[in-house]
Amino acid sequence: MKVSQRGLVEMNLDAQYKYVIIGNSAAGIGCVEGIRKVDKEGSIAVISEEKMHTYSRCLTSYYIAGVVDDEKILFRPKDYYAKKNVTPILGKKVVKILPEDNHIVLDDGTRIGYSSLMIATGASPVIYDIPGNNKPGVFVLRTYEDARRISEAAAPGKRAVVMGGGLVGLKAADALHAKGVEVWVIVTSPQIMSQTMDRDGAEILRKQLEENGIKVMTETNVEEIIGNKKVEAVRLSTGQTLTCDIVIFAKGVRPNIGLAKDAGIDTDYGILVDTHMRTSVPNIYAAGDVAEAKDFITGERYIHAIWPNAVEQGCIAGQNMAGRDVEYAGGIAMNSVDLFGLASIAVGFTRPRGKDHGYEIISRSIPEKKFYRKIVLKDGVIVGAICIGEVEAAGVFAGLIKRRANVSKIKELLLREDFDYAKVLGEGLIKDTSYFATA
Amino acid sequence: MIVKLDKCIGCRSCEIACAREHSPSKSGERITADTRKALSRISIRTGLTNPTDAPEMRPRKGKSKTAITTGKAYPIRCRHCDDPKCVEACMSGALIKNEEGAVIHDPDKCVGCWMCIMACPYGAIKRDLENKIIVKCDLCLHRDTPACVEACKTGAIVCIVGEKSERQNESIAEGSG
């Protein structure tokens, strides 16, 4: 959108863009790409308080391990902003959104107008209120800066306590271990990966960790971080004291909804969005870890704070912002982690509990191969799948979940090690027009 | 890329040609150790029953973990989707959809997180465990004709890129339905 200099002055603005995106990670970049699918010209500004060119938060643990460097952590090329005709405003924090005036205010007082706004402010790690949680040596792992600091602290012979057995915690543990740090993972739940993995799968992964030298303690809490000037030890709920140099809080994240809330936008746990990724204010959208969007399986709003959903939501929002009508089918949980060469993927709803009725679970385990597969069905339709060891079919299961294909006919095939898309086609479950008979 | 199913006899010539094309030495006509190690980006997999009158694979001997010895052969490969889920899921930026419509993989950026495998509904992406990266069809962009298409003795694999293939798919769907 072109606004004359006079226009800016009248509105008391320093700059005006057709699209303003707060956030420079998966959802923000997804949004850029969505907009550019429809509108090649419209001006776009991407604002982030981090100074870094767009990089992958999922690679931060790889950065600690030394697998990726400052260059490889970038998930789009250096000339990306120029190529997409995007103005990056980095190292600046948005302090206010003024929906009535369609502009935002930065921490240096700059006022920037927008025609439509994307809030992709993500989430922040939660630091629990325990004594000593602010001592030097206590870290979280979310940003590039976090990774840089941890990687400086990590050295062979040191000892780290990772609080939390989720994806971030385990990836951090894996990375620290690769740097020669002795690692203890302390988990409150009775199992690791309690959000994404079922008990049997988690047990296989725990074994894999322990066989490779990472110590795991479940049903245990860190109650205090001890040390004079810096971290020296932690006191556990078991009464035990563990000496250590590094403590990492990896006990989940909370969506950054402050800006939206202050602007009067509807929020609950996250920012509430409809199936077009619109917030309660028509020209303001939200996507990614901050957005409470439709869940594919339940139809209710939920936050699946994962990379692919953030990119997809951003892309859908971007297209809608640019005037195309695109609907979000809903997100499903999806997690992949490779621990010491053992791949594991969990998609969809994998853990029906006692109160959840009507689910059918089939599973198969081949311990000597570290093969585990579990499929959760409802009314003949797959709603969740876990693959450990052999993961090549995981995407096929995810595809079947999204197609809501009735798999009753091929139920026995699902647990075969060699299950693949050909089995789906062979049983005529899906009509795929790229395969056809000429006769 | 499309497949004329009734023409595929599951001979796996495409697999060999693909592996050879993507082996470091591009070993020509002979199959050498590095071809054997190279992974084919296309796989002949089998369905257990046969909904068409298409020829079935003959029983094969061998210990391949993928071997179901009979059933209709289906070549499984990347379709270079219009809305590629693998690119969406790729957290390292190793997968991109280029302007010609091909989904291209940069092995230097890949960290082997398997997110793309989790996202691909066709199971068309493989793990290269030795290098801890994925491998997928690159459409043999460096060649005039993809190696698999050239190697297909029965003319079952036909390659059309981008919009053209979309149109082709539609006309096929209309034609058969």
XYZ file of C-alpha atoms in Angstrom:
616
model
C 0.000 0.000 0.000
C 1.392 3.348 -0.994
C 0.919 6.195 1.423
C 2.232 9.639 0.608
C 4.614 11.356 2.968
C 1.759 13.689 3.869
C -0.441 10.748 4.699
C 2.116 9.397 7.129
C 2.442 12.766 8.806
C -1.320 13.185 9.111
C -1.616 9.792 10.735
C 1.429 10.532 12.837
C 3.202 7.427 11.541
C 6.844 6.800 10.763
C 6.163 4.097 8.216
C 3.304 2.235 6.632
C 3.198 -1.274 5.207
C 0.419 -3.252 3.661
C 1.381 -6.240 5.795
C 3.099 -6.146 9.150
C 4.281 -9.414 10.661
C 5.352 -9.586 14.293
C 7.618 -12.617 14.463
C 10.454 -13.876 12.321
C 10.262 -17.621 12.875
C 8.207 -20.445 11.357
C 4.776 -18.750 11.401
C 6.147 -15.335 10.414
C 8.074 -16.719 7.459
C 5.150 -18.992 6.544
C 3.055 -15.830 6.466
C 5.518 -14.070 4.132
C 5.337 -17.041 1.793
C 1.542 -17.171 1.968
C 1.259 -13.483 1.121
C 3.693 -13.797 -1.765
C 1.689 -16.670 -3.240
C -1.084 -14.158 -3.836
C 0.426 -10.677 -3.744
C 3.880 -10.244 -5.259
C 4.009 -6.484 -4.728
C 2.391 -5.437 -1.433
C 4.870 -4.085 1.101
C 5.745 -6.410 3.995
C 7.588 -5.654 7.227
C 8.805 -8.450 9.489
C 9.548 -7.346 13.040
C 11.465 -9.295 15.654
C 13.165 -8.393 18.871
C 15.905 -10.839 17.966
C 18.612 -9.397 15.736
C 19.230 -12.642 13.909
C 18.226 -13.347 10.310
C 15.417 -15.918 10.282
C 16.786 -19.105 11.804
C 15.317 -22.398 12.925
C 14.543 -22.758 16.607
C 14.416 -26.518 16.089
C 18.100 -26.377 15.174
C 19.199 -24.743 18.414
C 20.060 -28.091 19.967
C 22.001 -29.004 16.836
C 23.870 -25.724 17.282
C 24.866 -26.695 20.814
C 26.065 -30.069 19.553
C 28.105 -28.331 16.878
C 26.197 -29.965 14.012
C 25.103 -26.608 12.609
C 26.917 -23.270 12.764
C 25.841 -19.628 12.439
C 25.329 -20.173 8.738
C 23.489 -23.490 8.743
C 21.089 -22.516 11.501
C 19.431 -20.086 9.064
C 16.430 -21.764 7.517
C 16.113 -19.390 4.607
C 19.018 -17.998 2.552
C 20.743 -14.734 3.428
C 19.187 -12.842 0.511
C 15.710 -14.062 1.501
C 14.233 -10.719 2.600
C 15.526 -8.941 -0.499
C 14.240 -11.684 -2.783
C 10.798 -11.664 -1.183
C 10.774 -7.881 -1.066
C 10.424 -7.833 2.705
C 11.648 -5.104 5.067
C 13.152 -6.775 8.136
C 12.959 -4.677 11.297
C 15.166 -6.695 13.616
C 16.284 -6.022 17.159
C 13.118 -4.013 17.841
C 10.336 -5.002 20.152
C 6.685 -4.253 19.509
C 5.284 -2.691 22.688
C 1.764 -1.868 21.613
C -0.879 -2.738 19.055
C -3.530 -0.106 18.383
C -6.246 -1.924 16.438
C -8.505 1.168 16.065
C -5.728 3.128 14.376
C -4.227 0.163 12.535
C -0.757 0.748 13.801
C 1.824 -0.646 16.171
C 4.439 1.038 18.348
C 8.024 -0.156 18.718
C 10.180 0.123 21.829
C 12.047 3.065 20.297
C 8.774 4.932 19.798
C 8.508 4.254 16.055
C 4.909 4.038 14.852
C 4.207 1.682 11.989
C 0.894 1.484 10.197
C -0.540 -1.670 8.641
C -3.476 -2.753 6.526
C -3.335 -6.205 7.998
C -1.316 -7.499 10.890
C 0.055 -10.928 11.769
C 0.823 -11.752 15.381
C 3.324 -14.594 15.398
C 4.915 -13.876 18.739
C 5.434 -17.530 19.581
C 5.872 -18.852 23.092
C 8.373 -18.564 25.903
C 9.880 -21.256 28.087
C 8.433 -21.460 31.556
C 10.832 -21.003 34.443
C 9.283 -22.493 37.552
C 9.375 -20.678 40.789
C 11.966 -22.626 42.743
C 14.774 -21.193 44.862
C 17.921 -20.442 42.891
C 16.248 -20.325 39.489
C 18.074 -17.103 38.541
C 21.620 -18.230 39.267
C 24.229 -18.084 36.517
C 24.322 -21.535 34.969
C 20.514 -21.785 34.714
C 19.323 -21.744 31.114
C 16.297 -22.172 28.894
C 16.521 -23.307 25.283
C 14.404 -21.432 22.795
C 16.411 -18.811 20.942
C 19.704 -18.620 19.139
C 21.091 -16.588 22.045
C 20.009 -19.297 24.500
C 21.799 -21.894 22.374
C 24.916 -19.748 22.144
C 25.051 -19.297 25.907
C 24.513 -22.988 26.612
C 27.105 -23.941 24.071
C 29.626 -21.638 25.769
C 28.899 -23.232 29.132
C 29.016 -26.786 27.834
C 32.402 -28.442 28.010
C 33.653 -31.982 28.512
C 33.661 -33.005 32.150
C 30.830 -30.682 33.181
C 27.543 -31.975 34.481
C 24.098 -30.780 33.430
C 20.672 -31.322 34.898
C 17.883 -31.025 32.350
C 14.480 -30.434 33.893
C 11.829 -31.864 31.617
C 11.635 -34.956 29.424
C 9.845 -33.482 26.451
C 11.245 -32.846 23.022
C 13.218 -29.752 23.996
C 14.636 -31.396 27.101
C 15.698 -34.558 25.308
C 17.190 -32.703 22.367
C 19.106 -30.477 24.786
C 20.274 -33.552 26.707
C 21.383 -35.222 23.484
C 23.286 -32.108 22.384
C 25.018 -31.595 25.734
C 25.968 -35.249 25.814
C 27.507 -34.856 22.357
C 29.664 -32.084 23.797
C 31.015 -34.395 26.465
C 28.761 -33.170 29.279
C 27.415 -35.698 31.770
C 23.634 -35.339 31.583
C 20.815 -36.089 34.000
C 17.249 -35.692 32.819
C 14.793 -35.088 35.649
C 11.152 -35.697 34.775
C 8.076 -35.069 36.903
C 5.859 -37.564 35.034
C 6.219 -41.331 35.306
C 7.638 -41.379 31.757
C 9.586 -39.203 29.335
C 7.759 -37.449 26.474
C 4.460 -37.652 28.290
C 2.851 -35.167 25.880
C 3.663 -37.038 22.692
C 4.552 -40.644 23.378
C 2.726 -43.527 25.013
C 4.203 -45.403 27.931
C 5.634 -48.349 25.939
C 7.233 -46.115 23.343
C 8.654 -43.849 26.013
C 10.186 -46.852 27.736
C 12.040 -47.831 24.548
C 13.348 -44.286 24.169
C 14.377 -44.109 27.792
C 16.369 -47.298 27.366
C 18.011 -45.849 24.290
C 19.051 -42.766 26.261
C 20.350 -44.744 29.203
C 22.270 -47.197 27.037
C 24.046 -44.225 25.557
C 24.952 -42.645 28.842
C 22.173 -40.180 29.607
C 20.650 -40.695 33.032
C 16.907 -40.383 33.385
C 14.956 -40.009 36.627
C 11.169 -40.036 36.394
C 8.638 -39.023 39.039
C 11.213 -36.644 40.426
C 11.319 -32.870 40.792
C 14.101 -30.404 41.232
C 13.181 -28.493 44.371
C 16.087 -26.134 44.710
C 19.056 -24.920 42.742
C 21.991 -24.593 45.096
C 25.138 -22.503 44.709
C 26.902 -19.402 45.936
C 27.587 -17.291 42.868
C 26.529 -19.847 40.315
C 24.888 -23.251 39.965
C 26.686 -25.865 42.017
C 24.033 -28.495 42.644
C 20.329 -29.247 42.643
C 18.264 -30.730 45.410
C 15.758 -33.330 44.213
C 12.386 -34.311 45.639
C 13.965 -37.657 46.507
C 16.168 -35.832 48.987
C 19.209 -36.507 46.846
C 21.624 -33.704 45.926
C 23.204 -33.731 42.477
C 26.273 -31.601 41.878
C 26.120 -29.876 38.504
C 27.317 -26.841 36.549
C 24.382 -26.380 34.203
C 20.622 -26.480 34.767
C 18.223 -26.331 31.839
C 14.539 -25.570 32.299
C 12.713 -27.515 29.602
C 9.326 -27.829 31.220
C 7.177 -26.459 28.479
C 6.340 -23.101 26.982
C 3.630 -20.516 27.381
C 2.233 -18.522 24.445
C 3.246 -14.847 24.317
C -0.241 -13.329 24.352
C 0.494 -10.113 26.256
C 0.501 -7.775 23.257
C -2.746 -9.186 21.890
C -4.454 -9.179 25.255
C -3.539 -5.539 25.909
C -4.953 -4.654 22.498
C -8.305 -6.175 23.443
C -7.982 -9.170 21.156
C -9.765 -12.306 22.422
C -7.406 -14.692 24.154
C -7.717 -17.759 26.268
C -4.582 -19.832 26.771
C -3.413 -18.502 23.404
C -4.805 -16.003 20.919
C -8.124 -17.340 19.673
C -8.341 -17.625 15.896
C -10.967 -18.874 13.459
C -10.356 -21.260 10.577
C -8.995 -18.388 8.502
C -6.484 -17.638 11.260
C -8.314 -14.387 11.998
C -8.409 -13.074 15.547
C -11.434 -11.299 17.001
C -10.228 -8.163 15.173
C -10.922 -8.655 11.455
C -7.639 -7.440 9.948
C -5.450 -8.980 12.647
C -4.336 -12.575 12.293
C -2.332 -14.928 14.487
C -0.443 -18.140 13.781
C 2.068 -20.529 15.274
C 2.814 -21.288 18.912
C 0.785 -18.283 20.085
C -2.410 -19.176 18.215
C -5.155 -21.341 19.599
C -6.473 -22.764 16.358
C -8.696 -25.620 15.282
C -7.571 -29.127 16.153
C -8.135 -31.505 13.265
C -9.316 -34.439 15.330
C -11.524 -32.831 17.963
C -12.527 -29.679 16.084
C -11.920 -27.731 19.306
C -9.308 -25.011 19.610
C -5.924 -26.185 20.778
C -2.262 -25.229 20.489
C -0.027 -27.813 18.880
C 3.163 -25.825 19.316
C 5.138 -27.496 16.566
C 7.078 -26.312 13.544
C 4.990 -27.732 10.648
C 1.739 -26.357 12.085
C 3.307 -22.926 12.524
C 4.480 -22.798 8.915
C 1.132 -24.035 7.608
C -0.922 -21.652 9.746
C 1.319 -18.746 8.786
C 0.982 -19.607 5.124
C -2.804 -19.893 5.324
C -3.067 -16.627 7.241
C -0.809 -14.915 4.708
C -2.957 -15.989 1.789
C -6.095 -14.808 3.560
C -4.438 -11.487 4.414
C -3.676 -11.058 0.724
C -7.274 -11.663 -0.244
C -7.474 -15.334 -1.126
C -9.989 -17.466 0.793
C -8.129 -20.374 2.364
C -9.436 -22.462 5.218
C -7.397 -24.268 7.861
C -8.402 -27.901 8.179
C -6.943 -28.063 11.672
C -3.693 -29.140 13.190
C -2.572 -32.477 14.519
C 0.260 -33.242 16.895
C 3.373 -34.407 15.063
C 6.755 -35.028 16.569
C 9.904 -36.596 15.301
C 13.039 -37.178 17.298
C 16.136 -39.211 16.584
C 18.010 -40.298 19.690
C 21.366 -41.937 19.108
C 20.243 -43.264 15.769
C 16.853 -44.503 16.955
C 14.162 -42.638 15.057
C 10.757 -42.109 16.590
C 7.712 -40.343 15.246
C 4.341 -39.792 16.892
C 1.435 -38.269 14.987
C -2.109 -37.448 16.015
C -3.878 -38.610 19.129
C -1.725 -41.420 20.472
C -2.720 -41.677 24.093
C -6.399 -42.297 24.745
C -6.854 -42.582 28.491
C -9.466 -44.238 30.618
C -11.997 -41.474 30.189
C -11.716 -41.484 26.395
C -14.161 -44.022 25.022
C -14.494 -45.764 21.715
C -10.848 -46.016 20.764
C -9.252 -49.149 19.446
C -5.534 -49.644 19.888
C -3.401 -52.074 17.958
C 0.315 -52.342 18.488
C 3.351 -54.419 17.771
C 6.765 -54.515 19.307
C 9.915 -56.295 18.133
C 12.365 -55.541 20.951
C 15.505 -56.900 19.275
C 14.964 -54.544 16.354
C 13.826 -51.687 18.547
C 10.724 -51.699 16.387
C 7.537 -50.404 17.911
C 4.336 -49.365 16.238
C 1.019 -48.401 17.686
C -2.065 -47.324 15.835
C -5.059 -45.678 17.503
C -8.348 -46.016 15.646
C -11.794 -44.631 16.106
C -14.682 -45.993 14.056
C -12.238 -47.539 11.614
C -10.348 -44.308 11.059
C -6.765 -43.774 12.227
C -6.487 -40.921 14.715
C -2.966 -41.521 15.964
C 0.182 -43.478 15.199
C 3.550 -44.089 16.811
C 6.492 -45.438 14.862
C 9.820 -46.257 16.471
C 12.709 -47.781 14.580
C 11.066 -47.997 11.182
C 9.567 -44.568 10.560
C 9.217 -44.452 6.788
C 5.487 -45.175 6.987
C 4.781 -42.420 9.513
C 3.809 -39.914 6.858
C 1.444 -42.421 5.267
C -0.304 -42.764 8.628
C -0.439 -38.976 8.964
C -1.945 -38.810 5.482
C -4.577 -41.413 6.383
C -5.460 -39.436 9.515
C -5.960 -36.296 7.457
C -7.995 -38.073 4.802
C -10.121 -39.732 7.490
C -9.827 -42.875 5.408
C -11.568 -45.932 6.782
C -8.835 -48.511 7.188
C -10.907 -51.366 8.646
C -10.130 -53.413 5.539
C -6.386 -53.195 5.951
C -6.112 -53.215 9.724
C -3.754 -56.198 9.836
C -1.488 -54.577 7.289
C -0.937 -51.454 9.370
C 1.388 -53.182 11.800
C 3.561 -54.841 9.167
C 7.120 -53.586 9.054
C 6.765 -53.116 5.317
C 3.518 -51.164 5.433
C 3.606 -48.422 2.843
C 1.516 -46.362 0.447
C 1.334 -49.263 -2.010
C -0.757 -51.216 0.498
C -3.163 -48.312 0.677
C -3.418 -48.141 -3.105
C -3.545 -51.905 -3.461
C -6.695 -52.068 -1.375
C -8.235 -49.215 -3.308
C -8.526 -47.125 -0.139
C -7.577 -43.936 -1.883
C -8.218 -42.776 -5.394
C -4.906 -41.414 -6.567
C -5.125 -40.015 -10.062
C -1.395 -40.021 -10.618
C -1.634 -43.802 -10.845
C -4.026 -45.062 -13.458
C -4.689 -47.866 -15.856
C -4.593 -46.961 -19.525
C -6.738 -49.924 -20.479
C 5.370 -37.723 -12.732
C 2.620 -40.167 -13.423
C 2.470 -43.914 -13.622
C 0.541 -46.024 -16.089
C -0.217 -48.802 -13.686
C -1.165 -51.507 -16.140
C 2.193 -51.111 -17.802
C 4.312 -51.510 -14.678
C 5.483 -55.086 -14.332
C 7.587 -54.431 -11.237
C 10.905 -55.157 -12.944
C 12.689 -52.575 -10.773
C 14.786 -51.262 -13.649
C 13.834 -47.785 -12.492
C 15.257 -48.439 -9.042
C 18.562 -49.602 -10.426
C 18.784 -46.708 -12.855
C 17.993 -44.239 -10.086
C 20.528 -45.692 -7.674
C 23.128 -45.702 -10.397
C 22.374 -42.123 -11.334
C 22.735 -41.048 -7.720
C 25.824 -43.049 -6.893
C 29.074 -41.101 -6.673
C 30.644 -42.863 -9.637
C 27.482 -43.046 -11.784
C 28.748 -46.479 -12.596
C 27.485 -46.682 -16.143
C 26.089 -49.999 -17.218
C 27.771 -52.044 -14.546
C 26.430 -52.358 -11.063
C 29.283 -51.696 -8.692
C 29.629 -51.570 -4.940
C 28.746 -47.906 -4.781
C 25.580 -48.410 -6.828
C 24.549 -51.049 -4.409
C 25.094 -48.642 -1.550
C 23.385 -45.753 -3.302
C 19.721 -45.457 -2.528
C 17.131 -45.365 -5.215
C 14.746 -42.442 -4.913
C 11.961 -44.460 -6.488
C 10.787 -47.707 -4.927
C 8.758 -50.492 -6.357
C 6.469 -51.560 -3.568
C 3.582 -53.954 -3.720
C -0.027 -53.874 -2.779
C -1.359 -57.201 -1.633
C -4.385 -57.385 -3.816
C -4.941 -56.147 -7.282
C -7.833 -53.828 -8.026
C -6.930 -53.522 -11.694
C -6.208 -56.093 -14.341
C -2.624 -54.968 -14.199
C 0.102 -57.596 -14.190
C 1.270 -58.896 -10.863
C 4.797 -59.172 -9.718
C 6.193 -62.639 -9.890
C 7.382 -64.190 -6.656
C 10.975 -63.188 -6.009
C 13.634 -64.721 -3.911
C 15.735 -62.571 -1.655
C 15.945 -61.173 1.778
C 14.958 -57.609 1.072
C 13.068 -56.347 4.065
C 10.657 -54.665 1.695
C 9.867 -57.815 -0.190
C 6.339 -58.971 -0.273
C 6.840 -61.393 -3.035
C 3.572 -61.092 -4.848
C 1.044 -58.414 -5.506
C 0.568 -55.508 -7.820
C 3.636 -53.318 -8.217
C 3.384 -49.630 -7.463
C 6.299 -47.323 -8.086
C 6.431 -44.955 -5.095
C 8.113 -41.624 -5.684
C 7.953 -37.927 -4.959
C 5.201 -36.059 -6.788
C 6.692 -32.624 -6.270
C 3.337 -31.589 -4.800
C 1.846 -28.148 -5.355
C 1.485 -27.744 -1.616
C 4.376 -29.867 -0.375
C 3.937 -30.980 3.217
C 7.598 -31.977 3.413
C 8.726 -28.413 2.680
C 6.315 -27.119 5.307
C 7.734 -29.542 7.867
C 11.398 -29.042 6.988
C 12.826 -27.187 9.960
C 16.306 -26.778 8.524
C 15.365 -25.190 5.214
C 16.885 -28.108 3.320
C 13.732 -28.695 1.299
C 12.430 -25.973 -0.975
C 10.005 -25.836 -3.848
C 11.834 -24.103 -6.655
C 10.344 -21.828 -9.279
C 10.073 -24.640 -11.789
C 7.872 -26.522 -9.331
C 10.402 -29.154 -8.290
C 10.834 -29.980 -4.607
C 14.580 -29.858 -4.153
C 16.654 -31.173 -1.271
C 19.932 -29.646 -0.130
C 21.935 -32.417 1.572
C 24.275 -29.870 3.184
C 21.403 -28.269 5.087
C 19.697 -31.536 6.051
C 20.222 -32.660 9.647
C 18.263 -35.908 9.512
C 15.374 -34.904 11.763
C 12.912 -36.967 9.666
C 10.218 -34.302 9.895
C 9.635 -34.536 6.132
C 9.152 -38.282 6.407
C 6.549 -37.628 9.071
C 4.751 -35.228 6.733
C 4.861 -36.984 3.345
C 1.559 -38.844 2.836
C 3.073 -40.977 0.067
C 6.031 -42.274 2.060
C 8.212 -41.125 -0.815
C 11.181 -39.982 1.264
C 13.895 -42.350 2.430
C 16.484 -42.194 5.146
C 20.154 -42.420 4.208
C 21.305 -43.783 7.533
C 24.983 -43.684 6.708
C 24.968 -39.939 6.121
C 22.029 -39.215 8.432
C 20.167 -37.264 5.791
C 17.168 -38.000 3.638
C 17.132 -38.787 -0.045
C 14.332 -38.018 -2.430
C 13.634 -37.668 -6.133
C 15.380 -34.646 -7.643
C 13.668 -35.127 -11.010
C 17.155 -35.670 -12.452
C 17.162 -31.974 -13.285
C 20.738 -32.358 -14.500
C 19.537 -34.716 -17.245
C 17.149 -34.300 -20.145
C 15.072 -37.274 -19.086
C 14.956 -38.697 -15.552
C 16.936 -41.908 -15.240
C 13.885 -43.903 -14.131
C 11.823 -42.766 -17.115
C 14.631 -43.635 -19.475
C 15.126 -47.027 -17.848
C 11.457 -48.003 -17.825
C 11.163 -50.693 -20.445
C 7.397 -50.677 -20.612
C 6.760 -46.934 -20.702
C 4.926 -47.029 -17.376
C 6.631 -44.007 -15.844
C 5.905 -40.733 -17.551
C 7.381 -37.498 -16.354
C 5.624 -34.203 -16.715
C 6.562 -31.323 -14.452
C 4.494 -28.563 -12.939
C 1.199 -27.330 -14.236
C 1.310 -29.591 -17.205
C 1.162 -32.632 -15.008
C -1.733 -31.195 -13.039
C -3.692 -30.755 -16.223
C -2.718 -34.213 -17.338
C -3.949 -35.656 -14.045
C -7.266 -33.924 -14.403
C -7.856 -35.148 -17.901
C -6.959 -38.641 -16.808
C -9.359 -38.467 -13.914
C -12.099 -37.203 -16.175
C -11.276 -39.775 -18.830
C -11.427 -42.711 -16.485
C -14.355 -41.547 -14.430
